[in-house]
Amino acid sequence: MNDGSRDIRGSNTSLERRAWEIRRNALLMGEVQGQGYIGQALGIADVLAVSYFHALKHRPDDPEWEARDRFLLSIGHYAIALYAALIEAGVLPEDEIETYGMDDSRMPMSGMAAYSPGMEITGGSLGHGLGIAVGMCLGLKRKENPAFVYNLLSDGELGEGSTWEAVMSASQHKLDNLIAIVDFNNQQADGKSTDMLCAEPLEDKWAAFGWHVQRVDGNSIPELVAAFDAARNLEASQPRAIICQTTMCKGIPFLESREITHFIRVEADEWAKARGILDAEMPA
Ligand SMILES: Cc1ncc(C[n+]2csc(CCOP(=O)(O)OP(=O)(O)O)c2C)c(N)n1
Ligand SMILES: [Mg+2]
């Protein structure tokens, strides 16, 4: 849907290839710091590919276009993933990858709206994105702006009370312009999300609060496309949630199999190995 005015690969590029490029950008950024939230970026790459190259209306050369769909990243630590997508979309330049996480970079390690084009909100303190999204949806409706707000939140954020307040207000206000995307990777800083504050059964909970809910394999592009289309085209005065089950470090088996994946250190020689694995799988 985006007009692709700075689309270096051309609009016929497959979503699989987009996801691959996002993973590649994330690995290159990760290598600059030697560590970080690489697992999240590899895990969420398919969701971001479908968001930025299928679902969202946006203009890469005009990130503040009034009619754009807003993509709110609740989870500041996932910034590496969003930069990787924004680079592929042409919002951020590829040659700034080497500045990732450095002083004065437009790509700080935690997402900040004032620093990066395309970063709609500042993250860091978890549990606020959905509340901000609710406010934005109300504002857009008042202005009769038909744009959608997409909010990517994490399963760890489902342990924040503020998230559930926002869930309730979204349905109270019948926010049919709101699409929440939950990255259900069953991981948070101290271990598995289901071992901390288990939010299951997730579909039942969101549905009980008045939301339309879908649960999909968040690493399957066909499933994601179908779910994003259904969420957008639903004819009901309800907010919509897409629960995406993803695998941390997806695509790089020696990282996937690590026990702790929330923040990983990758040894100097392992970056080339990871890139090699990815390069061997490059889609058309
Ligand atoms: C309000 C708040 N509490 C705690 C933290 C510390 N923190 C940073 S990331 C994180 C894990 C949150 O879970 P999730 O986003 O699901 O982790 P991931 O899937 O990225 O491992 C925590 C607790 C924070 N940033 N904000
Ligand atoms: Mg998580």
PDB file of N, CA, C and O and ligand atoms in Angstrom, residues 37 40 75 77-78 124-126 154-157 160 185 187-189 193 248 262, ligand 1:
ATOM      1  N   TYR A  37      19.515  -6.483  21.458  1.00  0.00           N
ATOM      2  CA  TYR A  37      18.203  -7.121  21.325  1.00  0.00           C
ATOM      3  C   TYR A  37      18.050  -7.706  19.923  1.00  0.00           C
ATOM      4  O   TYR A  37      17.126  -7.392  19.190  1.00  0.00           O
ATOM      5  N   GLN A  40      14.967 -10.280  19.352  1.00  0.00           N
ATOM      6  CA  GLN A  40      13.666  -9.664  19.078  1.00  0.00           C
ATOM      7  C   GLN A  40      13.583  -9.247  17.610  1.00  0.00           C
ATOM      8  O   GLN A  40      12.555  -9.433  16.948  1.00  0.00           O
ATOM      9  N   ILE A  75       7.714  -0.814  22.729  1.00  0.00           N
ATOM     10  CA  ILE A  75       8.859  -1.471  23.346  1.00  0.00           C
ATOM     11  C   ILE A  75      10.145  -0.853  22.788  1.00  0.00           C
ATOM     12  O   ILE A  75      10.655  -1.258  21.735  1.00  0.00           O
ATOM     13  N   HIS A  77      13.114  -1.140  23.505  1.00  0.00           N
ATOM     14  CA  HIS A  77      14.283  -1.999  23.270  1.00  0.00           C
ATOM     15  C   HIS A  77      14.220  -2.714  21.928  1.00  0.00           C
ATOM     16  O   HIS A  77      15.233  -3.200  21.440  1.00  0.00           O
ATOM     17  N   TYR A  78      13.030  -2.745  21.279  1.00  0.00           N
ATOM     18  CA  TYR A  78      12.917  -3.339  19.944  1.00  0.00           C
ATOM     19  C   TYR A  78      13.344  -2.352  18.838  1.00  0.00           C
ATOM     20  O   TYR A  78      13.140  -2.624  17.657  1.00  0.00           O
ATOM     21  N   GLY A 124      10.848   2.708  26.157  1.00  0.00           N
ATOM     22  CA  GLY A 124      11.739   2.570  27.316  1.00  0.00           C
ATOM     23  C   GLY A 124      10.972   2.085  28.520  1.00  0.00           C
ATOM     24  O   GLY A 124      11.225   1.000  29.024  1.00  0.00           O
ATOM     25  N   SER A 125      10.017   2.900  28.970  1.00  0.00           N
ATOM     26  CA  SER A 125       9.185   2.470  30.079  1.00  0.00           C
ATOM     27  C   SER A 125       8.011   1.676  29.496  1.00  0.00           C
ATOM     28  O   SER A 125       7.198   2.225  28.740  1.00  0.00           O
ATOM     29  N   LEU A 126       7.959   0.407  29.818  1.00  0.00           N
ATOM     30  CA  LEU A 126       6.984  -0.482  29.166  1.00  0.00           C
ATOM     31  C   LEU A 126       5.565  -0.225  29.658  1.00  0.00           C
ATOM     32  O   LEU A 126       5.340   0.239  30.773  1.00  0.00           O
ATOM     33  N   SER A 154       4.697  -6.012  23.498  1.00  0.00           N
ATOM     34  CA  SER A 154       5.314  -7.317  23.774  1.00  0.00           C
ATOM     35  C   SER A 154       4.488  -8.092  24.794  1.00  0.00           C
ATOM     36  O   SER A 154       3.641  -7.532  25.492  1.00  0.00           O
ATOM     37  N   ASP A 155       4.771  -9.385  24.875  1.00  0.00           N
ATOM     38  CA  ASP A 155       4.050 -10.186  25.874  1.00  0.00           C
ATOM     39  C   ASP A 155       4.432  -9.749  27.291  1.00  0.00           C
ATOM     40  O   ASP A 155       3.616  -9.817  28.206  1.00  0.00           O
ATOM     41  N   GLY A 156       5.655  -9.247  27.476  1.00  0.00           N
ATOM     42  CA  GLY A 156       6.032  -8.715  28.786  1.00  0.00           C
ATOM     43  C   GLY A 156       5.139  -7.547  29.188  1.00  0.00           C
ATOM     44  O   GLY A 156       4.835  -7.357  30.367  1.00  0.00           O
ATOM     45  N   GLU A 157       4.699  -6.779  28.214  1.00  0.00           N
ATOM     46  CA  GLU A 157       3.833  -5.614  28.514  1.00  0.00           C
ATOM     47  C   GLU A 157       2.437  -6.024  28.954  1.00  0.00           C
ATOM     48  O   GLU A 157       1.689  -5.193  29.474  1.00  0.00           O
ATOM     49  N   GLU A 160       1.685  -5.412  32.568  1.00  0.00           N
ATOM     50  CA  GLU A 160       1.548  -4.028  33.041  1.00  0.00           C
ATOM     51  C   GLU A 160       0.059  -3.685  33.136  1.00  0.00           C
ATOM     52  O   GLU A 160      -0.679  -3.806  32.145  1.00  0.00           O
ATOM     53  N   ASN A 185       6.456 -13.909  22.152  1.00  0.00           N
ATOM     54  CA  ASN A 185       7.660 -14.746  21.983  1.00  0.00           C
ATOM     55  C   ASN A 185       7.915 -15.572  23.240  1.00  0.00           C
ATOM     56  O   ASN A 185       8.917 -16.265  23.336  1.00  0.00           O
ATOM     57  N   GLN A 187       8.887 -14.706  26.084  1.00  0.00           N
ATOM     58  CA  GLN A 187      10.190 -14.378  26.663  1.00  0.00           C
ATOM     59  C   GLN A 187      10.101 -12.990  27.277  1.00  0.00           C
ATOM     60  O   GLN A 187       9.428 -12.113  26.723  1.00  0.00           O
ATOM     61  N   GLN A 188      10.708 -12.805  28.402  1.00  0.00           N
ATOM     62  CA  GLN A 188      10.929 -11.457  28.915  1.00  0.00           C
ATOM     63  C   GLN A 188      12.247 -11.450  29.662  1.00  0.00           C
ATOM     64  O   GLN A 188      12.989 -12.438  29.601  1.00  0.00           O
ATOM     65  N   ALA A 189      12.568 -10.350  30.336  1.00  0.00           N
ATOM     66  CA  ALA A 189      13.930 -10.199  30.860  1.00  0.00           C
ATOM     67  C   ALA A 189      14.334 -11.337  31.807  1.00  0.00           C
ATOM     68  O   ALA A 189      15.459 -11.821  31.772  1.00  0.00           O
ATOM     69  N   SER A 193       7.573 -15.646  29.678  1.00  0.00           N
ATOM     70  CA  SER A 193       6.426 -14.817  30.090  1.00  0.00           C
ATOM     71  C   SER A 193       5.375 -15.663  30.800  1.00  0.00           C
ATOM     72  O   SER A 193       4.769 -15.215  31.774  1.00  0.00           O
ATOM     73  N   MET A 248      12.157 -16.248  19.041  1.00  0.00           N
ATOM     74  CA  MET A 248      13.323 -15.377  19.223  1.00  0.00           C
ATOM     75  C   MET A 248      14.473 -15.869  18.346  1.00  0.00           C
ATOM     76  O   MET A 248      14.703 -17.070  18.235  1.00  0.00           O
ATOM     77  N   HIS A 262      16.896 -12.713  25.742  1.00  0.00           N
ATOM     78  CA  HIS A 262      16.373 -11.351  25.882  1.00  0.00           C
ATOM     79  C   HIS A 262      17.412 -10.309  25.451  1.00  0.00           C
ATOM     80  O   HIS A 262      17.106  -9.377  24.714  1.00  0.00           O
TER      81      HIS A 262
HETATM   82  C1  LIG B   1       7.889  -0.230  33.273  1.00  0.00           C
HETATM   83  C2  LIG B   1       9.113  -1.045  33.004  1.00  0.00           C
HETATM   84  N1  LIG B   1       9.455  -2.056  33.823  1.00  0.00           N
HETATM   85  C3  LIG B   1      10.571  -2.789  33.583  1.00  0.00           C
HETATM   86  C4  LIG B   1      11.385  -2.486  32.513  1.00  0.00           C
HETATM   87  C5  LIG B   1      12.659  -3.292  32.291  1.00  0.00           C
HETATM   88  N2  LIG B   1      12.532  -4.154  31.114  1.00  0.00           N
HETATM   89  C6  LIG B   1      13.091  -3.839  29.924  1.00  0.00           C
HETATM   90  S1  LIG B   1      12.795  -4.976  28.737  1.00  0.00           S
HETATM   91  C7  LIG B   1      11.910  -5.953  29.818  1.00  0.00           C
HETATM   92  C8  LIG B   1      11.268  -7.238  29.380  1.00  0.00           C
HETATM   93  C9  LIG B   1       9.859  -7.037  28.968  1.00  0.00           C
HETATM   94  O1  LIG B   1       9.293  -8.143  28.345  1.00  0.00           O
HETATM   95  P1  LIG B   1       9.338  -8.337  26.779  1.00  0.00           P
HETATM   96  O2  LIG B   1       9.272  -7.013  26.125  1.00  0.00           O
HETATM   97  O3  LIG B   1       8.336  -9.376  26.405  1.00  0.00           O
HETATM   98  O4  LIG B   1      10.809  -8.920  26.609  1.00  0.00           O
HETATM   99  P2  LIG B   1      11.500  -9.628  25.327  1.00  0.00           P
HETATM  100  O5  LIG B   1      10.457 -10.399  24.580  1.00  0.00           O
HETATM  101  O6  LIG B   1      12.073  -8.517  24.530  1.00  0.00           O
HETATM  102  O7  LIG B   1      12.562 -10.498  25.921  1.00  0.00           O
HETATM  103  C10 LIG B   1      11.878  -5.367  31.093  1.00  0.00           C
HETATM  104  C11 LIG B   1      11.204  -5.937  32.264  1.00  0.00           C
HETATM  105  C12 LIG B   1      10.996  -1.411  31.680  1.00  0.00           C
HETATM  106  N3  LIG B   1      11.714  -1.095  30.579  1.00  0.00           N
HETATM  107  N4  LIG B   1       9.870  -0.710  31.930  1.00  0.00           N
END
